[in-house]
Tab-separated table of C-alpha atoms in Angstrom:
chain	number	residue	atom	x	y	z
A	511	ALA	CA	48.299	-57.121	30.273
A	512	ALA	CA	49.778	-60.056	30.564
A	513	GLY	CA	53.178	-59.112	28.658
A	514	SER	CA	53.808	-55.530	30.088
A	515	SER	CA	56.055	-54.713	32.815
A	516	PRO	CA	54.790	-54.426	36.491
A	517	HIS	CA	55.128	-50.624	36.270
A	518	ALA	CA	53.281	-50.322	33.199
A	519	SER	CA	50.844	-52.122	35.247
A	520	HIS	CA	50.481	-50.464	38.929
A	521	ALA	CA	50.729	-46.762	36.533
A	522	CYS	CA	47.732	-47.404	34.065
A	523	VAL	CA	45.573	-47.564	37.133
A	524	ASP	CA	44.781	-43.560	37.473
A	525	THR	CA	43.793	-43.143	33.797
A	526	TRP	CA	40.740	-45.384	34.656
A	527	LEU	CA	38.870	-42.707	36.778
A	528	THR	CA	39.902	-39.867	34.151
A	529	ASP	CA	36.500	-39.218	32.867
A	530	PHE	CA	35.990	-38.808	28.848
A	531	ARG	CA	32.871	-38.244	28.010
A	532	ASP	CA	33.589	-34.207	27.303
A	533	ASP	CA	36.007	-35.759	24.878
A	534	LEU	CA	34.173	-37.835	22.978
A	535	ARG	CA	30.915	-34.975	22.626
A	536	ARG	CA	33.977	-33.144	20.340
A	537	PHE	CA	34.564	-36.318	17.580
A	538	ASP	CA	33.320	-34.718	14.052
A	539	VAL	CA	33.099	-38.011	12.844
A	540	PRO	CA	30.887	-41.055	11.636
A	541	THR	CA	32.759	-43.413	14.799
A	542	LEU	CA	31.581	-47.002	14.467
A	543	VAL	CA	31.983	-49.227	17.860
A	544	VAL	CA	32.063	-53.308	17.555
A	545	HIS	CA	30.726	-54.521	21.148
A	546	GLY	CA	30.687	-58.111	22.291
A	547	THR	CA	27.328	-58.065	24.298
A	548	ALA	CA	29.059	-60.888	26.797
A	549	ASP	CA	32.520	-59.081	27.588
A	550	ARG	CA	33.382	-59.556	30.929
A	551	ILE	CA	36.184	-57.272	31.236
A	552	LEU	CA	34.602	-53.965	29.544
A	553	PRO	CA	30.589	-54.744	29.866
A	554	PHE	CA	29.085	-53.600	27.305
A	555	GLU	CA	25.989	-51.694	29.105
A	556	ALA	CA	29.014	-49.774	30.877
A	557	THR	CA	30.900	-49.347	27.614
A	558	ALA	CA	29.205	-49.628	24.015
A	559	GLY	CA	25.625	-49.377	25.859
A	560	ARG	CA	26.507	-45.976	27.702
A	561	LEU	CA	27.629	-44.354	24.564
A	562	ARG	CA	24.488	-45.326	22.576
A	563	ASP	CA	22.007	-44.060	25.410
A	564	GLU	CA	23.684	-41.562	26.517
A	565	GLN	CA	24.318	-40.040	23.206
A	566	LEU	CA	28.543	-38.844	23.707
A	567	ILE	CA	29.202	-39.122	20.154
A	568	ALA	CA	27.130	-37.614	17.818
A	569	ASP	CA	27.382	-39.686	14.760
A	570	LEU	CA	27.361	-42.918	16.241
A	571	THR	CA	27.069	-46.287	15.110
A	572	VAL	CA	26.663	-49.482	18.037
A	573	VAL	CA	27.181	-53.074	16.469
A	574	GLU	CA	26.541	-55.420	19.379
A	575	VAL	CA	27.900	-58.988	18.741
A	576	PRO	CA	25.233	-61.297	20.387
A	577	ASP	CA	27.532	-63.478	22.856
A	578	GLY	CA	30.677	-61.946	21.860
A	579	PRO	CA	33.231	-61.955	24.545
A	580	HIS	CA	36.070	-59.165	25.119
A	581	ALA	CA	38.353	-60.444	21.952
A	582	ILE	CA	35.321	-60.726	19.637
A	583	GLY	CA	38.239	-59.606	16.773
A	584	TRP	CA	39.633	-62.780	17.484
A	585	THR	CA	36.491	-64.943	18.168
A	586	HIS	CA	34.067	-63.217	15.773
A	587	PRO	CA	35.931	-62.154	13.148
A	588	ASP	CA	32.737	-62.168	10.902
A	589	GLU	CA	31.224	-60.633	12.597
A	590	VAL	CA	32.998	-57.617	12.875
A	591	ASN	CA	34.194	-57.734	9.149
A	592	ARG	CA	30.304	-57.203	7.998
A	593	ALA	CA	30.108	-54.614	10.424
A	594	LEU	CA	33.613	-52.793	9.213
A	595	LEU	CA	32.441	-53.450	5.952
A	596	ASP	CA	28.572	-51.528	6.042
A	597	PHE	CA	29.586	-49.018	7.844
A	598	LEU	CA	32.698	-47.949	5.131
A	599	ALA	CA	30.200	-48.915	2.686
A	600	GLY	CA	27.558	-46.555	4.056
């Protein structure tokens, strides 16, 4: 985000209010969400937790990465890779 233009940073704000829940219900493929529980940018309870709890995607696998921050692919690569491999092998 720090590298984006001021215009792009300002223009994207309107999209934050878009409600995509009806679109998520139309997913018809197995879906994996890997999310850190310590994400302060997009908190687990408000994002991945809601996908799971509200059953917004029919064939959903949610993997919680304990104490994982926003950039879990960088900070917790072993956990992310394990989740990906388990999902793809299943």
